[in-house]
CSV table of C-alpha atoms in Angstrom, one decimal:
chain,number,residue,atom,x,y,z
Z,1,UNK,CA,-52.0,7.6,-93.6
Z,2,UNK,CA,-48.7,7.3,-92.0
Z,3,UNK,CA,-48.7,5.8,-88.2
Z,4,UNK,CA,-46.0,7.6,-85.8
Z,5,UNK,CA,-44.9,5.2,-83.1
Z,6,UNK,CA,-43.9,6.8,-80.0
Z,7,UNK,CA,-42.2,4.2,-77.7
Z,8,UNK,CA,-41.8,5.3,-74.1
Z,9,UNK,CA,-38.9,4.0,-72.4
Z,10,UNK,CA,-39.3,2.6,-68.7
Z,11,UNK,CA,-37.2,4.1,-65.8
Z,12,UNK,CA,-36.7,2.3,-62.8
Z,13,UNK,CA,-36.8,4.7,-60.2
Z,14,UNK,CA,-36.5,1.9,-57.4
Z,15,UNK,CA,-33.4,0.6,-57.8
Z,16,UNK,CA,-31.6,4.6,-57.7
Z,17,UNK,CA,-33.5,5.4,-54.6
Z,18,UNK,CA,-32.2,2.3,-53.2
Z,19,UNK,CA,-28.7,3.6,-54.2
Z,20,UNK,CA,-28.9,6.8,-52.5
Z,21,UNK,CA,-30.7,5.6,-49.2
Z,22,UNK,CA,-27.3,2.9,-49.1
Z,23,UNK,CA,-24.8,5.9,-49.6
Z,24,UNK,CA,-27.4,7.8,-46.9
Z,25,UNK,CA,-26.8,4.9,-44.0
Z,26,UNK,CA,-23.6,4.4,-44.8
Z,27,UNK,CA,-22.8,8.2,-43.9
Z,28,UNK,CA,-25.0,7.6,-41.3
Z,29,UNK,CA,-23.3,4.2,-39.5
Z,30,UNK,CA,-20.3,6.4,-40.4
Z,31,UNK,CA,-21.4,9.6,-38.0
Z,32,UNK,CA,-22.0,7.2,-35.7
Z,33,UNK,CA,-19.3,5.7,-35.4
Z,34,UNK,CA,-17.3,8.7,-34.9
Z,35,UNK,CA,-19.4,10.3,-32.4
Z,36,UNK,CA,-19.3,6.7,-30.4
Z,37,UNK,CA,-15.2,6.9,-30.5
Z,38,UNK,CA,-15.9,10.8,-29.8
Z,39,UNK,CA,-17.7,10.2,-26.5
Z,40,UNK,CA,-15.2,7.0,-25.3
Z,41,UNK,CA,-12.4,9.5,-26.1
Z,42,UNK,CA,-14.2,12.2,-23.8
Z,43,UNK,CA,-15.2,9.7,-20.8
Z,44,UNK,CA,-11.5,7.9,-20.7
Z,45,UNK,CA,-10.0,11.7,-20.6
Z,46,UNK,CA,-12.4,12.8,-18.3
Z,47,UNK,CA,-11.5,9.1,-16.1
Z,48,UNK,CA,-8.1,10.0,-16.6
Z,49,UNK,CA,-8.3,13.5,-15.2
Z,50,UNK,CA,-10.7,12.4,-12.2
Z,51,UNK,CA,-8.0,9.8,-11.5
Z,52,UNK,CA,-5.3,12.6,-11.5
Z,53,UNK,CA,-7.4,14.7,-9.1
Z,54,UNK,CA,-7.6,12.2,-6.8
Z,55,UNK,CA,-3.7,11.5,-7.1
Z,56,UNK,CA,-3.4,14.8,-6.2
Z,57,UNK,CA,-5.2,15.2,-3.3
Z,58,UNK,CA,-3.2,11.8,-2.1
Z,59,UNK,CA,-0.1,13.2,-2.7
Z,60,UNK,CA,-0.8,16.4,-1.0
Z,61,UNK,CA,-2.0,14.5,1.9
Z,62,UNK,CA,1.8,12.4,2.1
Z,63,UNK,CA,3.5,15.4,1.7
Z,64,UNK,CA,1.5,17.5,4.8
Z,65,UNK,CA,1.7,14.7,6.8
Z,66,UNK,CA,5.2,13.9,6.3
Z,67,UNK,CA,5.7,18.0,6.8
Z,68,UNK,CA,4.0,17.5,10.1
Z,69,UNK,CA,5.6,14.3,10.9
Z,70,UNK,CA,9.1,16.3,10.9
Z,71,UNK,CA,7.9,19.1,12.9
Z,72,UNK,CA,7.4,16.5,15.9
Z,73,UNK,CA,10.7,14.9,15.7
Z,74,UNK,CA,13.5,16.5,17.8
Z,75,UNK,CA,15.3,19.0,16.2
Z,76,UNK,CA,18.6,17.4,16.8
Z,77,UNK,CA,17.4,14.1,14.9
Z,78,UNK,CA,17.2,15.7,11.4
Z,79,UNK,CA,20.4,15.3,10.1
Z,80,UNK,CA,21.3,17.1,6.7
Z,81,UNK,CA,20.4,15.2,3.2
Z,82,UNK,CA,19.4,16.1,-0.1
Z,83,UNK,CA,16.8,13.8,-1.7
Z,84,UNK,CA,17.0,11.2,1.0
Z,85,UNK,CA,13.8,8.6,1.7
Z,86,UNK,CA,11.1,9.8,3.7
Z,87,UNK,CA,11.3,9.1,7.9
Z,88,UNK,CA,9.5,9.1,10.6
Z,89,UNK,CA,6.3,7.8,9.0
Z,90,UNK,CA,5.7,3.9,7.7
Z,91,UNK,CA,3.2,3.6,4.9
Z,92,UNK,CA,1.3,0.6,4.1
Z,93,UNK,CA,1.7,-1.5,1.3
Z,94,UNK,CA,0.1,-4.0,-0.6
Z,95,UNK,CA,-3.6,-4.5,-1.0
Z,96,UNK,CA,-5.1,-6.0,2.4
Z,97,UNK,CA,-8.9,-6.9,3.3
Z,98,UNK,CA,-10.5,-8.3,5.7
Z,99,UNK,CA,-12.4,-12.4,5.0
Z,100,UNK,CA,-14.7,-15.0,6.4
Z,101,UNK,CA,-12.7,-17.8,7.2
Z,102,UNK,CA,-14.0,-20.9,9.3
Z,103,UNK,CA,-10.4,-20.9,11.4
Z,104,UNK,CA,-10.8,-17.5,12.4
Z,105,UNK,CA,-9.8,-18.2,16.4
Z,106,UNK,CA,-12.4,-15.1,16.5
Z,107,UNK,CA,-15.2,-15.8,14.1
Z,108,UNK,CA,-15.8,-14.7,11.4
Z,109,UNK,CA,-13.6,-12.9,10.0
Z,110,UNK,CA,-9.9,-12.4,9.7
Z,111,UNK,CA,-7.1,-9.9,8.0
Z,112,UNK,CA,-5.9,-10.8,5.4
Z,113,UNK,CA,-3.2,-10.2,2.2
Z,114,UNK,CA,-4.6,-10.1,-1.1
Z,115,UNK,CA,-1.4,-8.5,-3.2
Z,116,UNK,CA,1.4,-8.1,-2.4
Z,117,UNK,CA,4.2,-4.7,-3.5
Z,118,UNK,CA,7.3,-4.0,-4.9
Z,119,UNK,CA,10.0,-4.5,-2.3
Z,120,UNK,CA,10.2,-1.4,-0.4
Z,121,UNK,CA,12.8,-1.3,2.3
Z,122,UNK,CA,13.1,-5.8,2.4
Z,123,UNK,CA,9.3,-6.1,2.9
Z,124,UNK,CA,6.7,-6.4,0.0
Z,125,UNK,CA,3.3,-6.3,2.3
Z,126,UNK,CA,3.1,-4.1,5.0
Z,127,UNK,CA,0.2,-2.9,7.2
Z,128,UNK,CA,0.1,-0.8,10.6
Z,129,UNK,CA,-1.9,-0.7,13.6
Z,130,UNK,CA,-4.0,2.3,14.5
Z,131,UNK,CA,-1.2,2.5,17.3
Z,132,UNK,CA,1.4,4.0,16.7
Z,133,UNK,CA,4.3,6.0,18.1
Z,134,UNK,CA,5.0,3.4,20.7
Z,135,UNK,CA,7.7,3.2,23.3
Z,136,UNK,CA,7.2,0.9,25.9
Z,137,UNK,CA,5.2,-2.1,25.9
Z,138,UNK,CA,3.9,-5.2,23.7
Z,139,UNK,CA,2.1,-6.6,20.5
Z,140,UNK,CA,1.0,-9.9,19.3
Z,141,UNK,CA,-1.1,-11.3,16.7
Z,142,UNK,CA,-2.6,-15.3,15.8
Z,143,UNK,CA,-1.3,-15.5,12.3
Z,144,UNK,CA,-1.9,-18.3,9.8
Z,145,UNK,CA,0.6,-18.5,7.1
Z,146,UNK,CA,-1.1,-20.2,4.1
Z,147,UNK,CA,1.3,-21.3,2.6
Z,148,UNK,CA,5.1,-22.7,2.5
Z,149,UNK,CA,7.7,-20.3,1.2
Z,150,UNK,CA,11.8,-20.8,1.5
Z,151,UNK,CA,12.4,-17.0,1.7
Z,152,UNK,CA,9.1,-15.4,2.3
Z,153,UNK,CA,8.2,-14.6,6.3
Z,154,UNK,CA,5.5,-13.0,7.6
Z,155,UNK,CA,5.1,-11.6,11.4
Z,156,UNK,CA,4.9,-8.9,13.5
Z,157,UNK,CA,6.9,-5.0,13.4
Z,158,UNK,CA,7.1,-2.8,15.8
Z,159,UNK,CA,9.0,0.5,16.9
Z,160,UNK,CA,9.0,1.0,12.9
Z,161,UNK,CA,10.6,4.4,12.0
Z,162,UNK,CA,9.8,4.5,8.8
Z,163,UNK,CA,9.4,1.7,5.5
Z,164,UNK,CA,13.3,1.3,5.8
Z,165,UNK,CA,14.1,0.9,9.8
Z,166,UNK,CA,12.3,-1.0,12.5
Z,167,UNK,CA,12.1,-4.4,14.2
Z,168,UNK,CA,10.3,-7.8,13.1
Z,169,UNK,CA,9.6,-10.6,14.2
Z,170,UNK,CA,8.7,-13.2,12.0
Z,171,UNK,CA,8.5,-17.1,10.7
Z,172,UNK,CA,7.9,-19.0,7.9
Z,173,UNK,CA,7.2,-23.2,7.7
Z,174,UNK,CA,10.6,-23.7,8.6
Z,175,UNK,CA,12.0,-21.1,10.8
Z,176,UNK,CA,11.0,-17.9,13.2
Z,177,UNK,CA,13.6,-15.3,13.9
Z,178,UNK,CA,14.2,-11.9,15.1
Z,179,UNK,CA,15.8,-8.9,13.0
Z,180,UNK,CA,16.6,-5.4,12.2
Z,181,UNK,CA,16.0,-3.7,9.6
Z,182,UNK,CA,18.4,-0.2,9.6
Z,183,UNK,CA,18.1,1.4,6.6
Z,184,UNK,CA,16.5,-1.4,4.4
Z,185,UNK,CA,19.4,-4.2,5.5
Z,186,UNK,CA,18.3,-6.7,7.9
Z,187,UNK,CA,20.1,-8.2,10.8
Z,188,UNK,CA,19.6,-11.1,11.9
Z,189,UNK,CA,19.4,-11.3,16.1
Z,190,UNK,CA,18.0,-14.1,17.0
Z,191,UNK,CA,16.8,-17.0,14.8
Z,192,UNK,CA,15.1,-21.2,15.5
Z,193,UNK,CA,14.8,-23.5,12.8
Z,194,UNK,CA,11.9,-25.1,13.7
Z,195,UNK,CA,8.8,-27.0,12.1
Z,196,UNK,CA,5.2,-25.1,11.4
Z,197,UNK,CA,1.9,-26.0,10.2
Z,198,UNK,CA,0.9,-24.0,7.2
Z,199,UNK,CA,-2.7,-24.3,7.9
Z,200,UNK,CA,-2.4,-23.3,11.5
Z,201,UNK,CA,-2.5,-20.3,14.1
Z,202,UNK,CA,0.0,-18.7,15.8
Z,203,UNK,CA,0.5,-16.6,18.1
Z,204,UNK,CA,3.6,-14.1,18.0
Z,205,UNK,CA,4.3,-11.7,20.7
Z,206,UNK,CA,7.2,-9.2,21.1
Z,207,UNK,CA,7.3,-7.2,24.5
Z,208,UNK,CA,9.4,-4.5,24.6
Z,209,UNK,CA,10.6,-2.0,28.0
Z,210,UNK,CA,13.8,-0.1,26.9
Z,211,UNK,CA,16.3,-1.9,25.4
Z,212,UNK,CA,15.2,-5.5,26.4
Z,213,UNK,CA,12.7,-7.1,24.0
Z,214,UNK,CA,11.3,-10.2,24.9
Z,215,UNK,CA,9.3,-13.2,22.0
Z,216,UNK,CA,7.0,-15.3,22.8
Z,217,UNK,CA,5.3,-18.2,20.6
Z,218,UNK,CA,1.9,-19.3,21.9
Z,219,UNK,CA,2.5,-17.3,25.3
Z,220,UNK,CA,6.0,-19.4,25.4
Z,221,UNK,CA,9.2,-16.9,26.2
Z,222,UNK,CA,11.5,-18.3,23.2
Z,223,UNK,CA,13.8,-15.8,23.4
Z,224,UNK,CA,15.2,-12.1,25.0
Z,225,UNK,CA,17.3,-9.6,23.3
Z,226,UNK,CA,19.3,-6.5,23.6
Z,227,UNK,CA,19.0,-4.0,21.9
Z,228,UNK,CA,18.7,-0.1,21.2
Z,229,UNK,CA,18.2,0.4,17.9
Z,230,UNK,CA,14.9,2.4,17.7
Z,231,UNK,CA,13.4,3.5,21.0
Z,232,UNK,CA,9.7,4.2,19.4
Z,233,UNK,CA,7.5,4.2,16.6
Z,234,UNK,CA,4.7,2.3,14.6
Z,235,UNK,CA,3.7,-1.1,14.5
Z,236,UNK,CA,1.9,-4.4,12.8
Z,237,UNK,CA,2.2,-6.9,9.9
Z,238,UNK,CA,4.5,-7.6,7.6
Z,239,UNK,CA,5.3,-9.9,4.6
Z,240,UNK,CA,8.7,-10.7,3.4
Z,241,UNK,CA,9.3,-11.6,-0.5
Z,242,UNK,CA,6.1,-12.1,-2.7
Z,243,UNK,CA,5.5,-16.5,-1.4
Z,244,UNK,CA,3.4,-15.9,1.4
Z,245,UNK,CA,-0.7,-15.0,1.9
Z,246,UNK,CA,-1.1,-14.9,5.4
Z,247,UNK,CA,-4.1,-14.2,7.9
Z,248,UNK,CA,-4.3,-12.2,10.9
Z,249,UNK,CA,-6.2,-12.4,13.9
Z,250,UNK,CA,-6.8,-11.0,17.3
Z,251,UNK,CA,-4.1,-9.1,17.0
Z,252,UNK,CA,-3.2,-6.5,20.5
Z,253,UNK,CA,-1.3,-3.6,21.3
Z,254,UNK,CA,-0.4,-2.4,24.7
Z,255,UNK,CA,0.6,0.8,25.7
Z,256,UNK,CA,-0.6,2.1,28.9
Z,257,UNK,CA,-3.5,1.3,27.3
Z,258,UNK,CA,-4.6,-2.3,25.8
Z,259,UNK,CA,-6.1,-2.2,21.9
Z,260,UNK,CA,-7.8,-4.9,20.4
Z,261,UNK,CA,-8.6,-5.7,17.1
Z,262,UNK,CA,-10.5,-8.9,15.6
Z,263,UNK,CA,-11.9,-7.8,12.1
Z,264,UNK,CA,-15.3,-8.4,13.0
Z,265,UNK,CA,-16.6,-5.2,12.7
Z,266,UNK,CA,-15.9,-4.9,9.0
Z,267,UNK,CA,-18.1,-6.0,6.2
Z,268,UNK,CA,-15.9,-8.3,4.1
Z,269,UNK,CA,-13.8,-7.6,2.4
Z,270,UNK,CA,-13.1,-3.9,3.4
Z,271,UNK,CA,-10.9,-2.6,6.2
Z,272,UNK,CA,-11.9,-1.6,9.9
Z,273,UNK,CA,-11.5,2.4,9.2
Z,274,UNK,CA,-9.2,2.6,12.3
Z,275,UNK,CA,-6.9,0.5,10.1
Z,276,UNK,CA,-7.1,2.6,6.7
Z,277,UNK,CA,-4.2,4.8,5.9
Z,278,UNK,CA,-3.6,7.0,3.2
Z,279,UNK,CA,-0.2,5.5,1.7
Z,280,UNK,CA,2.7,7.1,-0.5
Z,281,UNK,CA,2.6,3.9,-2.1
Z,282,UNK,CA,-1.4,3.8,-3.5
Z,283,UNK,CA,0.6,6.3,-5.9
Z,284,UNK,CA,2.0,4.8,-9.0
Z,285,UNK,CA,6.0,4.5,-9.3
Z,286,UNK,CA,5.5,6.7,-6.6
Z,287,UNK,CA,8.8,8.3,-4.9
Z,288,UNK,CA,9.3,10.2,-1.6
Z,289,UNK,CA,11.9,12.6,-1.0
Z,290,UNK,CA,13.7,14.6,1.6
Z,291,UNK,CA,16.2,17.4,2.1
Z,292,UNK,CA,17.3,18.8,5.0
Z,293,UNK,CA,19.1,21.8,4.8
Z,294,UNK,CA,20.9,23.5,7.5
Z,295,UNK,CA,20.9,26.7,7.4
Z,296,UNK,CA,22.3,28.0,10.8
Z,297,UNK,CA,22.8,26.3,14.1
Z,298,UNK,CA,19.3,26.7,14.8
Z,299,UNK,CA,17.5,27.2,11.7
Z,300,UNK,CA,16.8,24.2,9.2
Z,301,UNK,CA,15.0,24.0,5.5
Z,302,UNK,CA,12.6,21.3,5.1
Z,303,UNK,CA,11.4,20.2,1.6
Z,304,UNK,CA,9.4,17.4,1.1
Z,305,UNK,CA,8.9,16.3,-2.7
Z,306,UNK,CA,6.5,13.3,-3.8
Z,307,UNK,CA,6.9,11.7,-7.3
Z,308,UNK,CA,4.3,9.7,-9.2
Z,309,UNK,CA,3.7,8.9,-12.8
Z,310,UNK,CA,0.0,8.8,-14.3
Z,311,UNK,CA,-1.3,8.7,-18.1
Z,312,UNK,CA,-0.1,12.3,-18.4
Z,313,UNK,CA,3.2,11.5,-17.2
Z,314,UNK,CA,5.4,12.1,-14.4
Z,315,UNK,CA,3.7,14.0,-11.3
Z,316,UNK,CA,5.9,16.1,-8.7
Z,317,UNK,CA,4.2,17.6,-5.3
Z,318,UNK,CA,6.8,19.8,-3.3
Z,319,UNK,CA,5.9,21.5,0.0
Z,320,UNK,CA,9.0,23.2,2.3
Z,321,UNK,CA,8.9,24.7,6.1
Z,322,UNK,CA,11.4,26.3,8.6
Z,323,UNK,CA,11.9,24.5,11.6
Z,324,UNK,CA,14.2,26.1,14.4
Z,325,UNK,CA,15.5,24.7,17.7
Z,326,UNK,CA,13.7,27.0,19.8
């Protein structure tokens, strides 16, 4: 009899299921992946549009307060311009906090730059007192300058109009010296070449009654000037250039009343709240704008217009008001 041989071939079924459960993770790693770039796409737009929001709400804040701002002034003072700076209001700038230092002539802690700005009317840190709109009457401040700097001063303001006009009094390792600032140019009133310690308080004070100012250096009369620039407005600490960090203490304003202020009330490193202020310049490449328009003898258009740019682009904010003589 004839034997049949039936040979049975052997499959390895391992090695396919092992192919499809590789193309199975891959798609898998691959879904993931999307969905991960997915959701970082989602939270930076959502960042992005929380940021806006809150640019917004600054903005609007500049603008109202600026509208308000030209309510107050005399009616006779707004001259007619189209797209001119913003007046009558001086917004801070740079980054300021306040800091433990072992100086501090009152311990602990002192003000103090951390970044300086752009240049923005000749100053590239600014910060002002809670006082402001002051006629009549004096400021001072210890202040340490940190540093040596051949065009960089740092010093007091005062009767500030806006970022472009006010007085200063300032020094740097080399020289202190009085100016005015009209319109972003300074002047140059009174100046002392003179030697200081970098690592050492001083005291700065400017009095002022009318048109007469007086400086003093450690509670020494240095100098007395004339003049009648600006009759009132804001005041506190400035920075010239980008060279110098300084710190601040004890600083005072009197007006009628005496204010005093020596930082150590705040947790480092953030601000007294008296001292926080909503700037136009926390807004990035921000601009601020104003037309006057005169539209009878006793009738006149006011449109304020802030500009910023943000991830989406350029940003405009534009609020307008009559104001009349009566």
């Amino acid at each position: 009899m004839r034997r049949i041989k039936i040979k049975f071939s052997k499959f390895d079924l391992s090695r396919g299921s092992q192919r499809g459960l590789g193309l199975i993770e891959v798609m898998v790693v691959i879904g993931m992946i999307v969905l991960f770039f997915s959701v970082i796409a989602s939270v930076t737009y959502a960042l992005k549009n929380f940021q806006e929001n809150r640019f917004m709400l600054a903005a609007s804040y500049v603008a109202n307060a600026s509208m308000d701002k030209m309510s107050s002034l005399p009616f006779s003072s707004l001259a007619a311009r189209t797209n001119g700076d913003l007046t009558g209001i001086t917004f801070n700038l740079g980054a300021w906090k306040t800091a433990v230092a072992d100086d501090a002539p009152s311990a602990p802690n002192v003000l103090q730059l951390s970044r300086h700005h752009e240049k923005i009317g000749d100053a590239t840190a600014l910060i002002a007192a809670p006082s402001s709109n002051v006629s009549d009457g004096s400021f001072e401040a210890k202040i340490k300058l940190n540093g040596a700097a051949a065009n960089s001063f740092a010093g007091l303001f005062f009767r500030s109009q806006d970022n472009f006009s006010y007085y200063r009094y300032v020094f740097n390792d080399e020289k202190i010296k009085f100016e005015k600032v009209s319109n972003g140019a300074p002047t140059t009133l009174w100046q002392e070449t003179r030697i200081f310690s970098t690592t050492t308080f001083y005291k700065l004070k400017a009095s002022f009654a009318s048109s007469n100012i007086d400086l003093y250096l450690d509670d020494f009369r240095l100098n007395t000037t004339t003049d009648a620039s600006f009759e009132k407005g804001d005041l506190g600490i400035l920075v010239t250039d980008n060279e110098l960090f300084p710190s601040i203490d004890n600083a005072q304003a009197i007006s009628g009343l005496a204010f005093n202020w020596d930082f150590d009330n705040a947790a480092s490193p953030s601000l007294p709240p008296t001292w926080k202020r909503q700037s136009l310049y926390d807004l990035p490449s921000a601009q601020g704008l104003l037309t006057i328009n005169d539209l009878s003898d006793n009738l006149k258009k006011i449109i304020v217009t802030i500009k910023w740019v943000t991830a989406f682009g350029q940003r405009t904010l534009q609020t307008q008001t009559l104001i009349t003589s009566y």
